Each structure stands twice: as structure tokens, then as C-alpha cells.
Short mmCIF file of C-alpha atoms and ligand atoms in Angstrom, two decimals:
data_model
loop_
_atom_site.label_atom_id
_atom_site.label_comp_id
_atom_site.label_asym_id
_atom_site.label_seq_id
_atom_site.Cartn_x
_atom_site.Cartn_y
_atom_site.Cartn_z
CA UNK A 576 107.59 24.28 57.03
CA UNK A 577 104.20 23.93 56.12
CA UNK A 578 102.09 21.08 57.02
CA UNK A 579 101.21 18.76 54.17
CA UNK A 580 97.45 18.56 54.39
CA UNK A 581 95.79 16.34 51.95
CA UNK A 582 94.96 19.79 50.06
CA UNK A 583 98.45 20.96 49.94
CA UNK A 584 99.95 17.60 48.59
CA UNK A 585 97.75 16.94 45.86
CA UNK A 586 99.07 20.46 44.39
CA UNK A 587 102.49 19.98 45.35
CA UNK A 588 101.91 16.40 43.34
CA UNK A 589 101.11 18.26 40.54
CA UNK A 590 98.37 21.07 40.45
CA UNK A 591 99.29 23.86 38.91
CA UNK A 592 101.45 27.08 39.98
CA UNK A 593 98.82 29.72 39.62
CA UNK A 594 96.51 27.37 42.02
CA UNK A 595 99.51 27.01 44.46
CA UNK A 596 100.19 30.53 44.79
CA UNK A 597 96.61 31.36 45.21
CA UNK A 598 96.63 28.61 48.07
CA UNK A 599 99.75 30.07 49.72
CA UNK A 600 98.65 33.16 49.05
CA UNK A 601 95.14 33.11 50.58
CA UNK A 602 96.89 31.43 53.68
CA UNK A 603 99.34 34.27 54.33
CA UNK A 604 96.35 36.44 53.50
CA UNK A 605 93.67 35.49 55.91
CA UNK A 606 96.18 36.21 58.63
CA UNK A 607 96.49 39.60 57.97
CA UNK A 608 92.72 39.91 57.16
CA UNK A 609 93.45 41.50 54.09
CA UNK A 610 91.74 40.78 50.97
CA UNK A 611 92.71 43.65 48.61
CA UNK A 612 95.79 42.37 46.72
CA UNK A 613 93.43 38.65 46.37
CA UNK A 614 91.57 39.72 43.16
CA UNK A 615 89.34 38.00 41.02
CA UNK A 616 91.60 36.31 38.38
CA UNK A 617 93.14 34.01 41.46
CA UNK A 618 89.79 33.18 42.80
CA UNK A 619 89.13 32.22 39.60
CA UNK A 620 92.05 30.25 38.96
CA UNK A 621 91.79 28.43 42.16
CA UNK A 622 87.80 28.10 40.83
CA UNK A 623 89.34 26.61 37.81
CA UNK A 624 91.17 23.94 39.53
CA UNK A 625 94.36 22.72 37.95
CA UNK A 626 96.07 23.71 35.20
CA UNK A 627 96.64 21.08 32.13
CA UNK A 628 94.46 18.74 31.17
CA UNK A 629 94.32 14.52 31.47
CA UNK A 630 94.80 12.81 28.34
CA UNK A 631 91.49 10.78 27.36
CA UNK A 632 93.22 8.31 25.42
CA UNK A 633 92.72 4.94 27.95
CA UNK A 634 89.62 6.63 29.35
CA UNK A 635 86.76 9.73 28.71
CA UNK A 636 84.37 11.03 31.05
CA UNK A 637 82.28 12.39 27.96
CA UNK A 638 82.38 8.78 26.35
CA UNK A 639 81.75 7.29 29.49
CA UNK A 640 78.31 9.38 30.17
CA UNK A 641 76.31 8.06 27.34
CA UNK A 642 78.29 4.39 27.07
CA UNK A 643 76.60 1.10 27.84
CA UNK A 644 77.16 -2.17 26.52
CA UNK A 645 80.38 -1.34 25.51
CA UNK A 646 78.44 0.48 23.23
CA UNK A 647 81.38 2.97 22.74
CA UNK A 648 83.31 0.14 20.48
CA UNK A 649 83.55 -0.56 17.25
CA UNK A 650 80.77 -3.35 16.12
CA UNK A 651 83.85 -6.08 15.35
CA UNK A 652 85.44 -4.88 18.81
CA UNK A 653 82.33 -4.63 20.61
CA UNK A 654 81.56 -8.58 19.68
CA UNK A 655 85.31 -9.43 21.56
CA UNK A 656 83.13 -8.62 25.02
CA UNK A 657 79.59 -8.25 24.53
CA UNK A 658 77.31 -10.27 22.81
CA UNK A 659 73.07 -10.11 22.91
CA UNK A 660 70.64 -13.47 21.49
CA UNK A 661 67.38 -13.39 21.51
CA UNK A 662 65.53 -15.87 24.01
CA UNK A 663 61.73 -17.23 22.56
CA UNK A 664 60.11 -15.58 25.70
CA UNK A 665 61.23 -12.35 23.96
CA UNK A 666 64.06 -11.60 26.52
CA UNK A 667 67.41 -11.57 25.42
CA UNK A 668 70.62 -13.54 26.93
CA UNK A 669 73.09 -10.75 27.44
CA UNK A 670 77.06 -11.76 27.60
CA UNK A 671 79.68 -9.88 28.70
CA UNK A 672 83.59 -10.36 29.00
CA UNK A 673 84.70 -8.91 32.14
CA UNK A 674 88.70 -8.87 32.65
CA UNK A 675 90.05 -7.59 36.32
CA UNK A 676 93.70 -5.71 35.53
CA UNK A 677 95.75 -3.59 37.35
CA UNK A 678 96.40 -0.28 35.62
CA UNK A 679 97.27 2.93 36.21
CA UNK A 680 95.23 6.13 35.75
CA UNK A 681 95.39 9.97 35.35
CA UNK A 682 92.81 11.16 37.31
CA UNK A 683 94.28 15.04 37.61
CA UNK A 684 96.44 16.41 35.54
CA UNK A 685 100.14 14.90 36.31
CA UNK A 686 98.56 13.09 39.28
CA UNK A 687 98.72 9.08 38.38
CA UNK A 688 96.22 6.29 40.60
CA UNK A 689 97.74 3.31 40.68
CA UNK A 690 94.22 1.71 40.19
CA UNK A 691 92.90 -2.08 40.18
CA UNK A 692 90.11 -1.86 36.89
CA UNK A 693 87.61 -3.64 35.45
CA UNK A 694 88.63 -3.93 31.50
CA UNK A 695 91.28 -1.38 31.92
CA UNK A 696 88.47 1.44 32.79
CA UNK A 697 87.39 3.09 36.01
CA UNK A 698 84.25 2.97 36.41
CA UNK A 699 84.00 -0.38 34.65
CA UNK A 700 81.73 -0.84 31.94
CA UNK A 701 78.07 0.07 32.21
CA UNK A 702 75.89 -2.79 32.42
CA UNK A 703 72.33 -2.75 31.08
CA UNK A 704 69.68 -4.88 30.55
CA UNK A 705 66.00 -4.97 29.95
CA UNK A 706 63.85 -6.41 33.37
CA UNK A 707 63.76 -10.35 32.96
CA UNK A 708 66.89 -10.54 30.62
CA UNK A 709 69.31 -13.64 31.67
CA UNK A 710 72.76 -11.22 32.39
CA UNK A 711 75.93 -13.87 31.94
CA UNK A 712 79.64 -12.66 32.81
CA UNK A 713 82.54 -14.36 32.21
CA UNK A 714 84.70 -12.49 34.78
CA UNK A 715 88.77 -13.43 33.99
CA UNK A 716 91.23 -12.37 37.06
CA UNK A 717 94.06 -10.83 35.03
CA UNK A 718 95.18 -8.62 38.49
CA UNK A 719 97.50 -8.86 41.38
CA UNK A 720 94.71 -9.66 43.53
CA UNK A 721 91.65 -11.99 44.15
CA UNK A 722 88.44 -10.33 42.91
CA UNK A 723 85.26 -10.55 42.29
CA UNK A 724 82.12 -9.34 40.89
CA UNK A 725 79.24 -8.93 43.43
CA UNK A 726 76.42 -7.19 41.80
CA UNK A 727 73.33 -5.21 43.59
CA UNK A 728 69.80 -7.36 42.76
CA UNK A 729 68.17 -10.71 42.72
CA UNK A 730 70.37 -13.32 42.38
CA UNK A 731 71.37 -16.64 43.65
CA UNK A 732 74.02 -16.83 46.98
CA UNK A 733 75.99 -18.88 44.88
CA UNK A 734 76.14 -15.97 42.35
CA UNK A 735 76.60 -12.96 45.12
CA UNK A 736 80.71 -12.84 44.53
CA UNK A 737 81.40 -11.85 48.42
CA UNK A 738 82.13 -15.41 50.17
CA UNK A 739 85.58 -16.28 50.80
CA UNK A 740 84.70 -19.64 48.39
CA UNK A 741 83.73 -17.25 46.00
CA UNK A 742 87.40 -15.49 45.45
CA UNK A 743 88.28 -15.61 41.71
CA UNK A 744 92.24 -15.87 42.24
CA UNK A 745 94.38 -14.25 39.98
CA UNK A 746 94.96 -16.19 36.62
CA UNK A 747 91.08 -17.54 37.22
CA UNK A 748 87.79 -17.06 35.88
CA UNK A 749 83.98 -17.38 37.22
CA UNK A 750 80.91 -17.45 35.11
CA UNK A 751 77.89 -15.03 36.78
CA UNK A 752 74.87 -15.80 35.64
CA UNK A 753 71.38 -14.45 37.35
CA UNK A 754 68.16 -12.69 35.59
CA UNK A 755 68.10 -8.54 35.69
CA UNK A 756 65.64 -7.43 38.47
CA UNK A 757 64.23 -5.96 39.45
CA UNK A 758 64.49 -2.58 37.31
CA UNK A 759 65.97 0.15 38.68
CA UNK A 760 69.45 1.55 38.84
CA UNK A 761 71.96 -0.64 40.43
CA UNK A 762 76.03 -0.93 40.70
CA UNK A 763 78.46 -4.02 41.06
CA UNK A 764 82.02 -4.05 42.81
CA UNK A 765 84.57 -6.55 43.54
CA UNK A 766 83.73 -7.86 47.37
CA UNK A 767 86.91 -9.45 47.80
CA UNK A 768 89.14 -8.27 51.32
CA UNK A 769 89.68 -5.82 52.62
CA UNK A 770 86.90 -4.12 50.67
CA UNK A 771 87.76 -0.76 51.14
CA UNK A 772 90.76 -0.99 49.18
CA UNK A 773 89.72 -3.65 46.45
CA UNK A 774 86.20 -0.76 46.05
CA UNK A 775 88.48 2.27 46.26
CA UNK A 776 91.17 0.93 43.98
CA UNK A 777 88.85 1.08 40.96
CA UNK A 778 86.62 -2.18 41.04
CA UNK A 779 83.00 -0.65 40.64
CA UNK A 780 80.83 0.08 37.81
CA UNK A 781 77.05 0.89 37.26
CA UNK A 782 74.13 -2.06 36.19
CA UNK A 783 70.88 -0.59 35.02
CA UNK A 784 68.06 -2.81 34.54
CA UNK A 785 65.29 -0.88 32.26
CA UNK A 786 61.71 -1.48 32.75
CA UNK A 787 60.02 -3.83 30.78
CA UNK A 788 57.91 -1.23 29.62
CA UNK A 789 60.34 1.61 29.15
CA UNK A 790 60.62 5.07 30.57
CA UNK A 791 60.25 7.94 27.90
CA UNK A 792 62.57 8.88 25.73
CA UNK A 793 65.68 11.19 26.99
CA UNK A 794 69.15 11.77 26.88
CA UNK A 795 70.96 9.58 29.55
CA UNK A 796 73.71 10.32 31.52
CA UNK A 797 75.90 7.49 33.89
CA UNK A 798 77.70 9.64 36.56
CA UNK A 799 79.76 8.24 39.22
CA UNK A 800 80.68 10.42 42.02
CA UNK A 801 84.27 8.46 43.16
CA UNK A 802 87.26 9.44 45.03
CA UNK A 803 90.83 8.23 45.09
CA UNK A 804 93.45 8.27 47.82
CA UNK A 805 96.36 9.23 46.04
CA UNK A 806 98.99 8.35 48.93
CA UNK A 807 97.00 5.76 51.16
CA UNK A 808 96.42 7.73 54.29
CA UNK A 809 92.31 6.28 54.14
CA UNK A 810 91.42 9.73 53.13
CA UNK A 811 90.50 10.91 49.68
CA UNK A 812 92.90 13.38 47.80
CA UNK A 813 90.94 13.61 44.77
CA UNK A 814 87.07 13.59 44.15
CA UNK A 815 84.95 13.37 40.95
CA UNK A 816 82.31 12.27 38.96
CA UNK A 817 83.60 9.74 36.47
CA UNK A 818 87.05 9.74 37.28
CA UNK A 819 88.71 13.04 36.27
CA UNK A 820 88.85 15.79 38.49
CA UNK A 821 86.89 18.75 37.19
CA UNK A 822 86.58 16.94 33.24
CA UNK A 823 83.50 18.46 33.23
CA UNK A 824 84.64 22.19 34.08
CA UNK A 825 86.47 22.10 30.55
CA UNK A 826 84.48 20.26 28.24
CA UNK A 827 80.86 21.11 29.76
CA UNK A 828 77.92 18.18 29.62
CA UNK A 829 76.07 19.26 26.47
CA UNK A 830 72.51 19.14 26.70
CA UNK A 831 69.63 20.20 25.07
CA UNK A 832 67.03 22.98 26.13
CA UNK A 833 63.46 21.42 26.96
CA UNK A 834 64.53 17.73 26.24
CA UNK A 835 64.44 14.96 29.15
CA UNK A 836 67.48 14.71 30.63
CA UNK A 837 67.94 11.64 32.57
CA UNK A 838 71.03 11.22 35.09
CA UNK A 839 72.01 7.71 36.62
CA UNK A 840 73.84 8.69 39.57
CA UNK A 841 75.84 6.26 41.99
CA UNK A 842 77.90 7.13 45.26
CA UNK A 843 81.03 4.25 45.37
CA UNK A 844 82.71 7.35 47.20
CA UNK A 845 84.97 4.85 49.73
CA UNK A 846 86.15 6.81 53.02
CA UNK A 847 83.96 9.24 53.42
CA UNK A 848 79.85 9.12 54.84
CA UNK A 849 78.39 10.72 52.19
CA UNK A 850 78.02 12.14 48.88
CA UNK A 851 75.79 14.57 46.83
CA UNK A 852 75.38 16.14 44.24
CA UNK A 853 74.24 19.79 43.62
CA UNK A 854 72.88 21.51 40.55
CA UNK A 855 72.59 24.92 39.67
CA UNK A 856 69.49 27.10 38.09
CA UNK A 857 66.86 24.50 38.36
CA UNK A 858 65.22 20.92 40.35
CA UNK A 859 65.06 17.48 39.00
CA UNK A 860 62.92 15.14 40.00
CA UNK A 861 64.82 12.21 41.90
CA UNK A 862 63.44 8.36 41.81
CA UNK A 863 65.41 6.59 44.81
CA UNK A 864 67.16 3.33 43.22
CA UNK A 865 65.30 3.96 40.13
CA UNK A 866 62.56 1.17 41.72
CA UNK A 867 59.44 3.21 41.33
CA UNK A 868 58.15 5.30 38.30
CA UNK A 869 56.51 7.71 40.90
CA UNK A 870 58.86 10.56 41.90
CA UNK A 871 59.25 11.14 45.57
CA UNK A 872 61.26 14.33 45.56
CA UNK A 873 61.66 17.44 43.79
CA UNK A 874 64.75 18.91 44.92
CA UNK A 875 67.94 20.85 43.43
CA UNK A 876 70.79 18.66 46.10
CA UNK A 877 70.40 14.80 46.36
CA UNK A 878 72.47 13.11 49.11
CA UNK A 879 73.65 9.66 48.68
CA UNK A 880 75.81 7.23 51.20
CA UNK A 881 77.97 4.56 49.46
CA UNK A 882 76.38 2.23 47.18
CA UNK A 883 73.23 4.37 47.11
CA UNK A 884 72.34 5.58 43.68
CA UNK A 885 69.13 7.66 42.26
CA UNK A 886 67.89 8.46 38.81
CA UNK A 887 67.54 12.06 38.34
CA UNK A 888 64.94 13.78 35.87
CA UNK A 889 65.02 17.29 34.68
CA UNK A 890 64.88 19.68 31.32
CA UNK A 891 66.83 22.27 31.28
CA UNK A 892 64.44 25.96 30.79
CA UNK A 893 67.12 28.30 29.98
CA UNK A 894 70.10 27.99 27.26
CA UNK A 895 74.07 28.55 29.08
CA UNK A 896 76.38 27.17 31.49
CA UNK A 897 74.91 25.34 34.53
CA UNK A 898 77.02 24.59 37.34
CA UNK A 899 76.81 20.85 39.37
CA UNK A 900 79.07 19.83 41.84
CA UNK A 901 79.18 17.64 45.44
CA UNK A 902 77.54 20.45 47.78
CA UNK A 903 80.20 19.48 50.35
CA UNK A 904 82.18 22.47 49.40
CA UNK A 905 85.70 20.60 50.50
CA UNK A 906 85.19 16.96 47.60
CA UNK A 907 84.08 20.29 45.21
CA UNK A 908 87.40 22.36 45.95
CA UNK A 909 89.23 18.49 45.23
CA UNK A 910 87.64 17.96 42.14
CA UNK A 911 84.29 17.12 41.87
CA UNK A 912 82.67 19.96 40.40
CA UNK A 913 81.12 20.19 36.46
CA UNK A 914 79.27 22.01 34.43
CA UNK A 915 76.65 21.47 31.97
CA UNK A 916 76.20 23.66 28.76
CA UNK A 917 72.34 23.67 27.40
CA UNK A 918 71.80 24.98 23.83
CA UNK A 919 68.41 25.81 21.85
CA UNK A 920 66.08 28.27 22.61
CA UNK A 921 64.28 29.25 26.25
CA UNK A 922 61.57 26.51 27.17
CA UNK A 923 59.39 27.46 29.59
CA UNK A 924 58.27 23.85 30.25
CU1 CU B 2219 89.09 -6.91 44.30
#
């Protein structure tokens, strides 16, 4: 019998047959060191990844990208957690509704996470406020667990969400109050114990604080790179950016030739030391934290450790299909691999 690796098991949980038999296949293969009956069309189904698709009913990667706010709602619905009043310094009081519940999620297709979220979602809800806004959170423990909200940035140790007196047990509710600095892209997670499992069950999501005088105009993009540990062995089965392995491989990023494309990218990857993310064709220009207006990199691979995040700047010169994925070639094979899709005509700027 075959060993169940962590590759094996996540197809026998559900990846397709044609991806099976080109993993079975490639095994019995590479013993015999021959290649000549392993053609194309099962590389390219094992390229593919699985077969099927996850249903984007509770949850879309797409949406997701180019959500904040819960700006993805309906105005009435939108009101039920999100609410902004302007302040006489010209700042705004931003307040959110924040509700900790155990769900479960498809995060491959047929392959069901057993996930603790913040308001049903994984990530949670984007975050974002202006530099100097007053951010307030009612955060209501509707889970199994006690949780928290700790977020990244200036705040108050009374506000920080990771003491033991500062548990929210379920059935309870905290108010989080602190000003949004300083700008920059920023995450919060639940800090609760053990934090391993209350991060890798599903409690993150990203907090961007805008400059006060803001950066140019662009199409933004929030992408998560996260992994799951489908049967609890402290090793990921399943890797991604936003949630669903390979979304992105079947309904590309759309983007725009020659127009500013901004990505917020975060690493809550839990288990493993790092992260990164790879894209194809062309460089961004990567601004660490999103702290400092000044670029310090130009690069086409950006390597993040947990709870690092950069903002990522590039325009796409050519119109087609641009691959991105982790360029640690095994959390790419699991999942985490996309692809954007540019349109318009060739910019050479
Ligand atoms: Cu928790």
C-alpha cells in the first residue's frame, strides 16, 4: 500500500481522477525512467489541478479582491455592519460589526475546512481606513471558542486583544476602539490560545490604513496567501491565495493593459517559514508594509514570513494570460497558483 503523504490524501479526499492517475502514474513512471507514454495532456491536467469547481455562494475570491468595507453588500445590508460619520477634524469614525462563527468551507473542490471565521468569511472582511480615522469594532463571540481581535498598529495595550484578560468568551462581546496608523498595509487575527490553531482555523483578515494624502489612482487587489490543514497533522494540505485552491487558474484576475495595478499582499500562511509570491512576464515594484511611498525593490518574487505583508505596484505591458503563483514549487502544486488575464492594447510604459 501506498503511503498517504499529505499530497496523496488531499486527492484521495477528493481531487480529481485524471490528477490521480497522473500522480500514480508519474510515480510508477519515474522508476522505470520512462517518460514516453507521460504526454502532455496529463502534465497538463496535473497543471490544472483538480477537477470541479467550489461553489462561490458563502464566499468568492474574485469578490473578495476588490472588497473593503463590506463594500461587496447591498447599501441596506452593508449599514447591518458598517457604518462611516464624519468627525469636525475631517476624519471619519469608522464602525464595524465583527461576529466570530464557526463554519465550514470549500476550499478545493469536494474538500470541506472545518474553519473558525470572522462573519462567516475566510479571510474576514477587509478593513480600511484613511490615516487618523477613529476605527471602532464591536467584535460578538458567536464560536465554540474564546477569540479575539488583535490588530497590527498603534493602539492602546488595553486594545491589543492577546492578554489572557482580554479573551472575548463565547456568547461575549468587546468594543475595539484605537485611531488607524500609521498608513500602510496591515492584518488582524484572533490571538487567543493556542494561536496556531485559532490563526490557521480561519481568524485573520487584512486592515489597510490609506495615506492621508492618497496614493494614485489604480486598480486594487487584497490577496491572502493562506493554507489549511485539512486533517490536523500541523502541516498544510492545501495552499492559496484567498482561500480556494487554484480560483484563480479558472476565472483569471482581469486587469487592464498600462493601468496601475496595485496588490495588497499578506502571508497568515500558519506552519510553514515562509511564503512568496511569483509573477510571470514582468517586475512590480514592492513597498515593505506599505510604510513608505519610496519603493525599495524592483523584483518579479517577493518573500514574506507570517504576518509580513507588502504592497506590490506594476502595469501590465503586454495583453494575455500571466501566470503568479508561491515560487515554492510544492504550496504551488497544492494550490496556490493563479493567473491574471490583461486586456487592451500593448503599452510599452
Ligand atoms: Cu480564536
Amino acid at each position: 500500500m501506498l503511503p498517504v503523504t499529505r499530497r496523496s490524501w488531499l486527492r484521495l479526499a477528493g481531487f480529481g481522477s485524471a490528477a490521480a492517475a497522473t500522480l500514480f502514474g508519474a510515480r510508477r513512471l519515474s522508476g522505470a525512467q520512462d517518460q514516453s507514454s507521460h504526454g502532455a495532456m496529463e502534465h497538463a491536467a496535473h497543471v490544472a489541478g483538480p477537477v470541479g469547481r467550489v461553489s462561490t455562494e458563502g464566499f468568492n475570491p474574485s469578490t473578495y479582491l476588490r472588497s473593503w468595507n463590506f463594500s461587496e453588500l447591498p447599501d441596506e445590508e452593508r449599514l447591518r455592519y458598517y457604518k462611516e460619520t464624519a468627525r469636525p477634524d475631517g476624519t471619519l469614525l469608522r464602525e464595524y460589526e465583527i461576529v466570530a462563527v464557526d463554519r465550514e468551507i470549500e476550499i478545493a473542490p469536494g474538500v470541506f475546512f472545518p474553519a473558525w471565521t470572522f462573519n462567516g468569511q475566510v479571510p474576514g472582511p477587509t478593513i480600511r481606513a484613511t490615516e487618523g480615522d477613529r476605527i471602532r469594532i464591536t467584535f460578538v463571540n458567536a464560536g465554540s471558542h474564546p477569540h479575539t481581535m488583535h490588530f497590527h498598529g498603534w493602539h492602546h495595550p488595553d486594545m491589543d486583544g492577546s492578554m489572557p484578560e482580554h479573551q472575548v468568551m463565547p456568547g461575549g462581546r468587546f468594543v475595539y476602539e484605537f485611531d488607524a496608523e500609521p498608513f500602510g498595509m496591515h492584518l488582524y487575527h484572533c490571538h487567543a490560545v493556542p494561536l496556531k490553531r485559532h490563526i490557521h482555523k480561519g481568524l485573520y483578515g487584512v486592515f489597510i490604513v490609506d495615506p492621508r494624502q492618497a496614493r494614485a489612482e489604480a486598480d486594487e487587489l487584497i490577496m491572502v496567501m493562506n493554507g489549511f490543514d485539512t486533517n490536523f497533522d500541523a502541516d498544510n494540505e492545501v495552499y492559496a491565495v484567498n482561500t480556494v485552491a487554484n480560483f484563480f487558474m479558472h476565472e483569471p484576475i482581469k486587469v487592464e493593459v498600462g493601468k496601475l495595478v496595485r496588490m495588497y499582499l499578506v502571508n497568515v500562511t500558519e506552519f510553514d517559514l515562509v511564503n512568496s509570491l511569483h509573477l510571470h512576464g514582468m517586475f512590480f515594484d514592492v513597498f515593505r508594509t506599505g510604510t513608505s511611498r519610496t519603493s525599495t525593490e524592483s523584483t518579479d518574487t517577493v518573500m514574506l514570513c507570517q504576518g509580513e505583508r507588502a504592497v506590490l505596484e506594476t502595469r501590465f505591458r503586454y495583453p494575455g494570460k500571466f501566470m503568479f503563483h508561491a515560487h515554492q514549487s510544492e504550496f504551488a502544486e497544492l494550490g496556490w497558483m493563479g493567473l491574471f488575464e490583461a486586456v487592451g492594447p500593448r503599452r510599452d510604459t
